[in-house]
C-alpha positions as semicolon CSV with decimal commas, in nm:
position;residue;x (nm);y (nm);z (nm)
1;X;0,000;0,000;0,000
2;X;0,161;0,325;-0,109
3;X;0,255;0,598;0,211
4;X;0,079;0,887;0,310
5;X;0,259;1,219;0,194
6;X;0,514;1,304;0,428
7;X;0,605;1,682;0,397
8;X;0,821;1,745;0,680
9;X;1,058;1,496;0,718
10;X;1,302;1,492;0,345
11;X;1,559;1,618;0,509
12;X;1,888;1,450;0,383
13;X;2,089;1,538;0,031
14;X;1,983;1,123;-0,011
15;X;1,613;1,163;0,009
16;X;1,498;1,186;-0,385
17;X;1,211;1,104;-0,547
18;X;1,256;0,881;-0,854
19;X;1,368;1,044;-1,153
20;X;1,446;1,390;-0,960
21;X;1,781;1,521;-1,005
22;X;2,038;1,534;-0,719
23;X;2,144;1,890;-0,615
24;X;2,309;2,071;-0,349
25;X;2,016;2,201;-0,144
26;X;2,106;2,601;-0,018
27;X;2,189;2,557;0,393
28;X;1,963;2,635;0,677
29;X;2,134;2,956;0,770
30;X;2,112;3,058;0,377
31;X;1,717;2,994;0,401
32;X;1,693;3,109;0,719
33;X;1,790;3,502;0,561
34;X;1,583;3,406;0,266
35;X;1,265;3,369;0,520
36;X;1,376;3,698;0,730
37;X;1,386;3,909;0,420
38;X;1,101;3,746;0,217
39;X;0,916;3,710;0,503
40;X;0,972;4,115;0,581
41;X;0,835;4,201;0,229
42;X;0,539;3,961;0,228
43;X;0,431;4,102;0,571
44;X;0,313;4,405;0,389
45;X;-0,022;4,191;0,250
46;X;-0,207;4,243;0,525
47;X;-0,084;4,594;0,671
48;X;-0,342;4,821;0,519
49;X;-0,667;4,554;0,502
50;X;-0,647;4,460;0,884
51;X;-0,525;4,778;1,035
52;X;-0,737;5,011;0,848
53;X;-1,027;4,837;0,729
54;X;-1,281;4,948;0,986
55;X;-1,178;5,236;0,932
56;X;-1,248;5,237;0,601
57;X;-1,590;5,155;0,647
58;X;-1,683;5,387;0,931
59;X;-1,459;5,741;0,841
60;X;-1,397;5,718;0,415
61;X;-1,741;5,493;0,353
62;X;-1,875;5,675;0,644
63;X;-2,098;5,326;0,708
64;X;-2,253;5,344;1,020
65;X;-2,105;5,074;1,349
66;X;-2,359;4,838;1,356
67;X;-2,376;4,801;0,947
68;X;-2,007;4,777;0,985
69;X;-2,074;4,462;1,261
70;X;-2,272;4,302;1,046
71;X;-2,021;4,307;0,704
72;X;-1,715;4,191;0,900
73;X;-1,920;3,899;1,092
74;X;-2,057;3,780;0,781
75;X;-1,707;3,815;0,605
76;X;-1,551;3,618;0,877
77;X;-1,783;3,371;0,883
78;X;-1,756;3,277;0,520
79;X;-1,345;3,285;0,605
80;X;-1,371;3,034;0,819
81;X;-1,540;2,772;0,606
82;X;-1,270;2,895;0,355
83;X;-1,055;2,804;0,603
84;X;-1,135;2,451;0,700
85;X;-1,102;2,345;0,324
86;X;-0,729;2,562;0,269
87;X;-0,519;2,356;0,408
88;X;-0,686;2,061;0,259
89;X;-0,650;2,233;-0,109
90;X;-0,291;2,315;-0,028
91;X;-0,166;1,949;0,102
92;X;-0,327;1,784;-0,211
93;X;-0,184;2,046;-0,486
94;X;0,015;1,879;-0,768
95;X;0,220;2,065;-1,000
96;X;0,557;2,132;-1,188
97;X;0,624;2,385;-0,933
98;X;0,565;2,197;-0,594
99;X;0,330;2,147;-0,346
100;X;0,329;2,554;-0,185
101;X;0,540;2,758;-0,383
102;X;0,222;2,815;-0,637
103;X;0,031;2,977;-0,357
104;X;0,281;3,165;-0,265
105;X;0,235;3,381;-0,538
106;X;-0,072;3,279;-0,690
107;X;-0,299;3,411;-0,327
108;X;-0,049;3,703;-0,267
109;X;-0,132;3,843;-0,557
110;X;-0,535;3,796;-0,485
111;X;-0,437;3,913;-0,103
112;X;-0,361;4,256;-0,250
113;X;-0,658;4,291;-0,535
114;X;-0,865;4,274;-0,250
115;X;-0,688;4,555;-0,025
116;X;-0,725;4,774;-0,337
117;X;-1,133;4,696;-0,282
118;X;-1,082;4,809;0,060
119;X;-0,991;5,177;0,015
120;X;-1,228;5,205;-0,349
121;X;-1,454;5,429;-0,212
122;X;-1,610;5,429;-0,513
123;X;-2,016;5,574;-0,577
124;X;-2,245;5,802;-0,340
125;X;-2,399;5,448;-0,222
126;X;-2,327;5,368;0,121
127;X;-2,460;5,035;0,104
128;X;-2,241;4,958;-0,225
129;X;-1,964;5,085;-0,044
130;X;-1,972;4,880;0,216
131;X;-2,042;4,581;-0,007
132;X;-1,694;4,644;-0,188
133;X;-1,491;4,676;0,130
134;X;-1,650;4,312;0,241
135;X;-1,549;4,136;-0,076
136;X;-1,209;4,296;-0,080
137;X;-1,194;4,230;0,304
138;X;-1,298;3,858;0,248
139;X;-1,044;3,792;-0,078
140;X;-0,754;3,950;0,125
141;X;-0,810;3,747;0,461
142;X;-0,923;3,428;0,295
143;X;-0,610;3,414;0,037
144;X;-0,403;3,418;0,323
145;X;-0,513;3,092;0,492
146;X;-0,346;2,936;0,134
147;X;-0,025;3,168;0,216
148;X;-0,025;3,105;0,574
149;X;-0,011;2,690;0,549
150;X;0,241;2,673;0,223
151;X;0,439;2,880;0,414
152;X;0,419;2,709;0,758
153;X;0,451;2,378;0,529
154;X;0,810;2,524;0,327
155;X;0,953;2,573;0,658
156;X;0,883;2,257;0,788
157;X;1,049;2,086;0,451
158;X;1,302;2,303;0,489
159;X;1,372;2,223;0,873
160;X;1,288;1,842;0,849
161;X;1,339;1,647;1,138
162;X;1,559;1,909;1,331
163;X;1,319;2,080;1,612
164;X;1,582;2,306;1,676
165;X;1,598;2,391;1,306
166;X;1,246;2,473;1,314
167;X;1,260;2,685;1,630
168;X;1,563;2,890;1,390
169;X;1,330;2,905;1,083
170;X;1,034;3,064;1,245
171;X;1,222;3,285;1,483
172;X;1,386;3,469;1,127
173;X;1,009;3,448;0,994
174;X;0,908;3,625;1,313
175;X;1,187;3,856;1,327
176;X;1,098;3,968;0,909
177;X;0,761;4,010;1,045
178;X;0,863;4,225;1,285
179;X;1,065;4,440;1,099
180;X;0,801;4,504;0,870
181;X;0,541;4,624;1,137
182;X;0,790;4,861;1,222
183;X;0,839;5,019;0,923
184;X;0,457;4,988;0,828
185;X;0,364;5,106;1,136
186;X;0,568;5,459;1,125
187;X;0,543;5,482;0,734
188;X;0,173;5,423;0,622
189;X;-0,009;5,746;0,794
190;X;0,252;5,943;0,668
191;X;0,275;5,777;0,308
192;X;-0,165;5,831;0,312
193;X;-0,136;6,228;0,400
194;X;0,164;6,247;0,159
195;X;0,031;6,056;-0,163
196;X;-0,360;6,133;-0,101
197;X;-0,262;6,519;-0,056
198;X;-0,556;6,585;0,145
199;X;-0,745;6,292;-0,037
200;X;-0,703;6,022;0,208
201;X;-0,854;5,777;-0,022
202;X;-0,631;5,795;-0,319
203;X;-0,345;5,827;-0,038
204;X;-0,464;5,424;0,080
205;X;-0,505;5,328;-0,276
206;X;-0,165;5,420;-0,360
207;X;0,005;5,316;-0,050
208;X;-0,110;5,013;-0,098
209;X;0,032;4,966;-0,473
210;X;0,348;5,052;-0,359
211;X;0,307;4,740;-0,077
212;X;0,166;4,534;-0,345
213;X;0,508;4,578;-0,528
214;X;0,695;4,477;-0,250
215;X;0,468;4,218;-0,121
216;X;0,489;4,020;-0,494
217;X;0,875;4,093;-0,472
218;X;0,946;3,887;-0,159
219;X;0,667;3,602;-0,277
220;X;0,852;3,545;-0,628
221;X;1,196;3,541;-0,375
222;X;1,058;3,295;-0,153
223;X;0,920;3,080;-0,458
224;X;1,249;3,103;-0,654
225;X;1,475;3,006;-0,359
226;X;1,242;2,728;-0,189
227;X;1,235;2,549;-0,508
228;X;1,474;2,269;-0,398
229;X;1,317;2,154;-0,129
230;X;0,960;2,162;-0,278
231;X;0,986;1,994;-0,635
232;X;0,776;1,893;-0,930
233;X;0,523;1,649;-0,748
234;X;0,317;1,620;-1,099
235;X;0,450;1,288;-1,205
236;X;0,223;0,971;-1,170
237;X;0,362;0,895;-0,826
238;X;0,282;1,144;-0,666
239;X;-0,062;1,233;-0,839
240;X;-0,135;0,796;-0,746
241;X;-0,016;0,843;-0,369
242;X;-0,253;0,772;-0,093
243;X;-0,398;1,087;0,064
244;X;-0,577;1,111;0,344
245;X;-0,920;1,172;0,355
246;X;-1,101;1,509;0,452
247;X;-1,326;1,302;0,737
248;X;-0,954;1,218;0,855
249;X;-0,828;1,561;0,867
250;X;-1,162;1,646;1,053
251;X;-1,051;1,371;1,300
252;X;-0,747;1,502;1,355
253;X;-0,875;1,837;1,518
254;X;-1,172;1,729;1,685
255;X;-1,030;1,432;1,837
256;X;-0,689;1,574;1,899
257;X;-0,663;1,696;2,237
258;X;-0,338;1,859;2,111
259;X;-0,473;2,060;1,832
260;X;-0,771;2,165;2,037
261;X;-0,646;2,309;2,337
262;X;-0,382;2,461;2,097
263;X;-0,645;2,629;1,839
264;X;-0,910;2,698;2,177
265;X;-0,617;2,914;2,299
266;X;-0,535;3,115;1,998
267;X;-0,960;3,160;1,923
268;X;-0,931;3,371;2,295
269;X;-0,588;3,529;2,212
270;X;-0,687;3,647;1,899
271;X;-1,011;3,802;2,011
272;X;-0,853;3,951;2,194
273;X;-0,576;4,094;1,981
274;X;-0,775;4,172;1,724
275;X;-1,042;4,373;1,900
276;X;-0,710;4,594;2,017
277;X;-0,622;4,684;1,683
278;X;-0,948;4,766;1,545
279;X;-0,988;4,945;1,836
280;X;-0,636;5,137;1,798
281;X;-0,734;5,403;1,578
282;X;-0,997;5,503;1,771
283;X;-0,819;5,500;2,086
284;X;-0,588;5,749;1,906
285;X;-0,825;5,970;1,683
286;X;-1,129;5,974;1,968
287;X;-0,928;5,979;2,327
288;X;-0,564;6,089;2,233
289;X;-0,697;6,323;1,999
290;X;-0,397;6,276;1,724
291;X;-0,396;6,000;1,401
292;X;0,010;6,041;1,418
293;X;-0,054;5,868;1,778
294;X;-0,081;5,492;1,556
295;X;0,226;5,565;1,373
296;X;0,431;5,608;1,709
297;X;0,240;5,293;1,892
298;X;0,257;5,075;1,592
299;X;0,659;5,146;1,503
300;X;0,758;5,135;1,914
301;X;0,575;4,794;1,923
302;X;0,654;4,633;1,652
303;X;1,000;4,730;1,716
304;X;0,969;4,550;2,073
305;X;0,842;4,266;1,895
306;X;1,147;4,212;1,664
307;X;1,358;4,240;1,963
308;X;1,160;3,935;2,107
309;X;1,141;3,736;1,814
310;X;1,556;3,793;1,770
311;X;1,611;3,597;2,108
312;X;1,282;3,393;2,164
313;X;1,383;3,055;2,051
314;X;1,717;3,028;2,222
315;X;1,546;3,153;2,563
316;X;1,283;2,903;2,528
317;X;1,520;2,634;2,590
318;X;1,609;2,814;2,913
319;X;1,325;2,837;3,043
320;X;1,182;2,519;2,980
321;X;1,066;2,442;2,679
322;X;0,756;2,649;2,433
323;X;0,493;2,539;2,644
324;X;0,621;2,717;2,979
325;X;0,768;2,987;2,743
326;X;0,411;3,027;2,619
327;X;0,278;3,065;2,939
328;X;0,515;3,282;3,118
329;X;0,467;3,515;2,874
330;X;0,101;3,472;2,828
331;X;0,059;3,601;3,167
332;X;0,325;3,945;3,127
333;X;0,116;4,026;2,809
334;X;-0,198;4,019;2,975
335;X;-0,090;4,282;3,258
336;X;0,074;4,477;2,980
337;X;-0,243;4,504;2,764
338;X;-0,474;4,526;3,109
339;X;-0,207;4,843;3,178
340;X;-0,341;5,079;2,890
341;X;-0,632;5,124;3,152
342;X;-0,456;5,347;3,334
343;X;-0,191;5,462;3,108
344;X;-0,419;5,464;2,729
345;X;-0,538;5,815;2,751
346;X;-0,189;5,971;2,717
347;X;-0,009;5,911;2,412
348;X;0,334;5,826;2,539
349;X;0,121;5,563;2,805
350;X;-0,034;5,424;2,538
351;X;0,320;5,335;2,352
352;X;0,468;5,220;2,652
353;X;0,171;4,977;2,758
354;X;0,143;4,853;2,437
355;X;0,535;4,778;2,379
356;X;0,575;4,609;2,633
357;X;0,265;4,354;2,537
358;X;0,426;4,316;2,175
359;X;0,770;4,249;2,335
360;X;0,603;3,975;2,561
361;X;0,391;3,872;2,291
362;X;0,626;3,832;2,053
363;X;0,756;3,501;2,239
364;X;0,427;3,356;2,197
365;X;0,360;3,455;1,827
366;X;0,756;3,287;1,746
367;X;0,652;2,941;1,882
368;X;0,309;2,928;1,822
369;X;0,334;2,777;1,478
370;X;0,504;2,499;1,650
371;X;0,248;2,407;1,871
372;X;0,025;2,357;1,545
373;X;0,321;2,109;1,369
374;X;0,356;1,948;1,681
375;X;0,004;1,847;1,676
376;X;0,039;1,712;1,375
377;X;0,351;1,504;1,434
378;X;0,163;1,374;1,739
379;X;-0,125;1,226;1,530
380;X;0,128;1,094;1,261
381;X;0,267;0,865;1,585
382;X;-0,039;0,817;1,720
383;X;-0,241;0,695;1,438
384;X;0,000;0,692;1,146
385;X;-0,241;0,975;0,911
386;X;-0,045;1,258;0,794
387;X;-0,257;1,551;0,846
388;X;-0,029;1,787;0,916
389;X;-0,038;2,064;0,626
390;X;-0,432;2,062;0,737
391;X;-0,340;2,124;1,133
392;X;-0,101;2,380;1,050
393;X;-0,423;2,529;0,890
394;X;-0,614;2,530;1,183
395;X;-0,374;2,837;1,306
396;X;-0,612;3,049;1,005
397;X;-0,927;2,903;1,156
398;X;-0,818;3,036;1,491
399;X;-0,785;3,357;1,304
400;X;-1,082;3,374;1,108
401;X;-1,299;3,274;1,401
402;X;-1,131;3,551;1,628
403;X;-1,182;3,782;1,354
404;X;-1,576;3,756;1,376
405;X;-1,599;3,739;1,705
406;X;-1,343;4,085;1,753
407;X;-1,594;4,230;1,492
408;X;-1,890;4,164;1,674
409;X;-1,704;4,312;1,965
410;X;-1,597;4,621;1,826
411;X;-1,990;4,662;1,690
412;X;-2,085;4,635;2,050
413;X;-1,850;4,828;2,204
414;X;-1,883;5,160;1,951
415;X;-2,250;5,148;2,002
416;X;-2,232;5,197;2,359
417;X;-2,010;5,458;2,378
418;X;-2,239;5,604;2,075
419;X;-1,952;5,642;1,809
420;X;-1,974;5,934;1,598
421;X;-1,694;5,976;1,309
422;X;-1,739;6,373;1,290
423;X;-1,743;6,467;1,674
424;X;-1,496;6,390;1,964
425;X;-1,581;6,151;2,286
426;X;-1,688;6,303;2,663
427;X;-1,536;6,206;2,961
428;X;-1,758;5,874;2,990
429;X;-1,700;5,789;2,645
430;X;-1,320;5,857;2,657
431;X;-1,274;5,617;2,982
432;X;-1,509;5,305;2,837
433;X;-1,316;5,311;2,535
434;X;-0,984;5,280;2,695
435;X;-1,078;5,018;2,948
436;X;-1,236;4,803;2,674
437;X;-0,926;4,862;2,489
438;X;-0,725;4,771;2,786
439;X;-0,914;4,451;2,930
440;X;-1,018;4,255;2,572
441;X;-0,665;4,219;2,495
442;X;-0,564;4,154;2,832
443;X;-0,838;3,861;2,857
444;X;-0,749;3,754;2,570
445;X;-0,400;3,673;2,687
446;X;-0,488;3,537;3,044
447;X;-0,771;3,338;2,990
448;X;-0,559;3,066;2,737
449;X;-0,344;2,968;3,084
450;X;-0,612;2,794;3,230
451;X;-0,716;2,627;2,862
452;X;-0,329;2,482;2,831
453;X;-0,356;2,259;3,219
454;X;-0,517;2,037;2,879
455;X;-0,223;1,985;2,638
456;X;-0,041;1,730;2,794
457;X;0,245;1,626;2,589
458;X;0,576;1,798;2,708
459;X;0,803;1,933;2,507
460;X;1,098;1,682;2,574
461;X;0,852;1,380;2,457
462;X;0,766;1,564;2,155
463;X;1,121;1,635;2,026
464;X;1,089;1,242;2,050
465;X;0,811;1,194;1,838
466;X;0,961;1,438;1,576
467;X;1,244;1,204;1,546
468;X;1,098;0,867;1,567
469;X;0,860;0,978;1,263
470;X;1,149;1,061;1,058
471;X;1,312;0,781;1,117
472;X;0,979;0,561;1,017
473;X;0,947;0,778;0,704
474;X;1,346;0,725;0,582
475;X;1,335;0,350;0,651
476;X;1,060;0,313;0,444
477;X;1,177;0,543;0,189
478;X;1,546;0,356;0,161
């Protein structure tokens, strides 16, 4: 009976399919600065659609909050069913150019269409308005579920067997990340007031052509230099192989206490996170009073958070492993974010709170993706099914589900302080705001602590399991 796909585990310069030609693969440390630097231009995708969508809807569209609710739950919603069929669609993808790589640039490119959709602003309809922002909302979310799990999936072919190699791989994707909040953070208001020249709408639409240049710049990089370790899989073989089915895949979430407690935890955290940034902007155009206020917060935190990512996987090991890393840190995020309570109204509060949450969180966001591949190596030893490109995926139903919930949140939440684009907060307002900008991230953070007592494989047996499934796959591959 032919073998189940295994996509993390070719690791050695002997591990060739039939008829594919032998070549020097480039080194870790090479890919690891092709994954920082692609990595830092791909991060661009998303900077405009998730920071400054509402925004779009309630200030340019001027669509009123609850309207607003209603687009971005329904959005979400379809996302997530989007979601729970990605990473099947990516895992069974056949083609001269690999298993990822196509999506790579293939959804990047439909990731920014749609934030063009989200700053049209096209027509004196409200309602048509708010109908384009949706669809490019939904095409630039959705596309990156595809992104999201090819890339996940590269770096695990890339890494193999070698958990440490892993832990370097996704601290350089982290620290590109990073990097690119900063600069996106400090350089899109400015880049919106400079190329809109009072229009702020041709200022987005531009902006985000010049991140859409950038953004297909690092994809082609990543697809050009990955190539190696993700080949032609269109021959017979690989078309014939035995795949697993979708009930299977299903299985392999519901049933995995693993991947539960791990996606259960991210659902909270990025309710939580989410609902902060939407809430951001306001926070700084309604309480602090100055726009310039998101370009200071956004490049001072994502500045913190590169620092984190630089030395997060080496101080895991310290302290014991990702899963007390994860937790330690869970907790100083949490009083961070629950800080901006008392320091959110002044600007210079409101960086400091918040850079010391993205430092924190930044430890958590570098070996979260971990926790998703070591679910999936634990069912591959458990019940020999390779499902892992599909729980990798479940990190982008995590999201997606957050992402409705934050926007049914932020709905509520600008209703009762009775949000108004044209006129400033009082006193109440001001304080209600703050404290639910404060305590949803901070809950969000906390809360996943007590979810974690669940996820009961250590770290030390699952650096175990890593190897022992390589070493089943290259025996029967020899």
């Amino acid at each position: 009976m032919a073998r189940p796909q295994n996509f993390l585990s070719r690791t050695g310069p002997g591990c060739y399919r039939k008829g594919e030609k032998m070549s020097t693969k480039p080194s870790l440390q090479k890919m690891g600065i092709v994954v920082a630097f692609a990595n830092l231009m791909m991060g661009f995708s998303l900077t405009m659609s998730q920071n400054y969508a509402t925004y779009s809807y309630t200030d340019l569209a001027k669509v009123d909050a609850t309207t607003m609710s209603v687009c971005m739950t329904t959005v979400n919603v379809i996302a997530v069913i989007v979601t729970l069929i990605s990473g099947a669609i990516v895992s069974s993808t056949r083609s001269r150019f690999g298993n990822f790589r196509p999506w790579l640039v293939g959804a990047s490119a439909v990731c920014m269409a749609g934030g063009f959709l989200i700053f049209f602003n096209i027509g004196n309809s409200v309602i048509l308005k708010a109908v384009i922002i949706s669809i490019g909302y939904l095409l630039a979310n959705s596309t990156m579920d595809f992104i999201y799990t090819a890339k996940a999936a590269l770096l695990g072919k890339i890494a193999g067997a070698d958990s440490a190699g892993r832990d370097f791989l996704v601290g350089r994707q982290w620290q590109g990340s990073a990097i690119c909040y900063v600069i996106s953070g400090f350089a899109v208001v400015p880049l919106v007031a400079l190329l809109g020249s009072g229009n702020e709408t041709l200022g987005f639409l531009l902006t985000q052509l010049i991140f859409t240049i950038i953004v297909m710049a690092g994809a082609f990089w990543m697809f050009k230099a990955s190539a190696q370790y993700d080949p032609d899989n269109s021959d017979e073989a690989a078309v014939n192989a035995e795949k697993v089915k979708f009930s299977e895949m299903l299985k392999a979430v519901v049933t995995n206490r693993q991947a539960l407690t791990v996606v259960l935890c991210d659902i909270v955290r990025f309710t939580g996170y989410y609902c902060l940034f939407s809430m951001m902007v306001y926070q700084c155009t309604k309480v602090i009073g100055d726009m310039m206020a998101m370009s200071y917060v956004l490049s001072a935190s994502n500045f913190c958070s590169f620092l984190g990512a630089s030395i997060a996987p080496s101080l895991a090991q310290k302290i014991g492993g990702r899963k007390r890393t994860v937790a330690l840190f869970g907790l100083l995020t949490g009083l961070s974010f629950a800080s901006i309570g008392l320091l959110g109204k002044s600007m210079w509060g409101f960086v400091v709170s918040c850079s010391l949450a993205f430092f924190f969180m930044s430890f958590i966001d570098t070996l979260d993706m971990m926790l998703y591949m070591d679910a999936g190596e634990y069912w591959l030893h458990k019940t020999g099914k390779d499902t892992r490109p599909y729980l990798i995926s479940m990190y982008n139903v995590a999201v997606k589900v957050a992402l409705a919930l934050s926007s049914v949140a932020l709905g509520v939440i600008l209703n009762a302080i009775h949000y108004n684009p044209d006129a400033m907060l009082d006193a109440a307002g001001s304080a209600t705001l703050t404290w639910c900008t404060a305590l949803a991230p901070a809950i969000g953070y906390l809360l996943p602590l007590a979810i974690m007592l669940f996820h009961k494989v250590s770290d030390k047996e699952m650096t175990q399991i890593i190897k022992e499934n390589a070493q089943k796959y290259d025996t029967a591959t020899k």
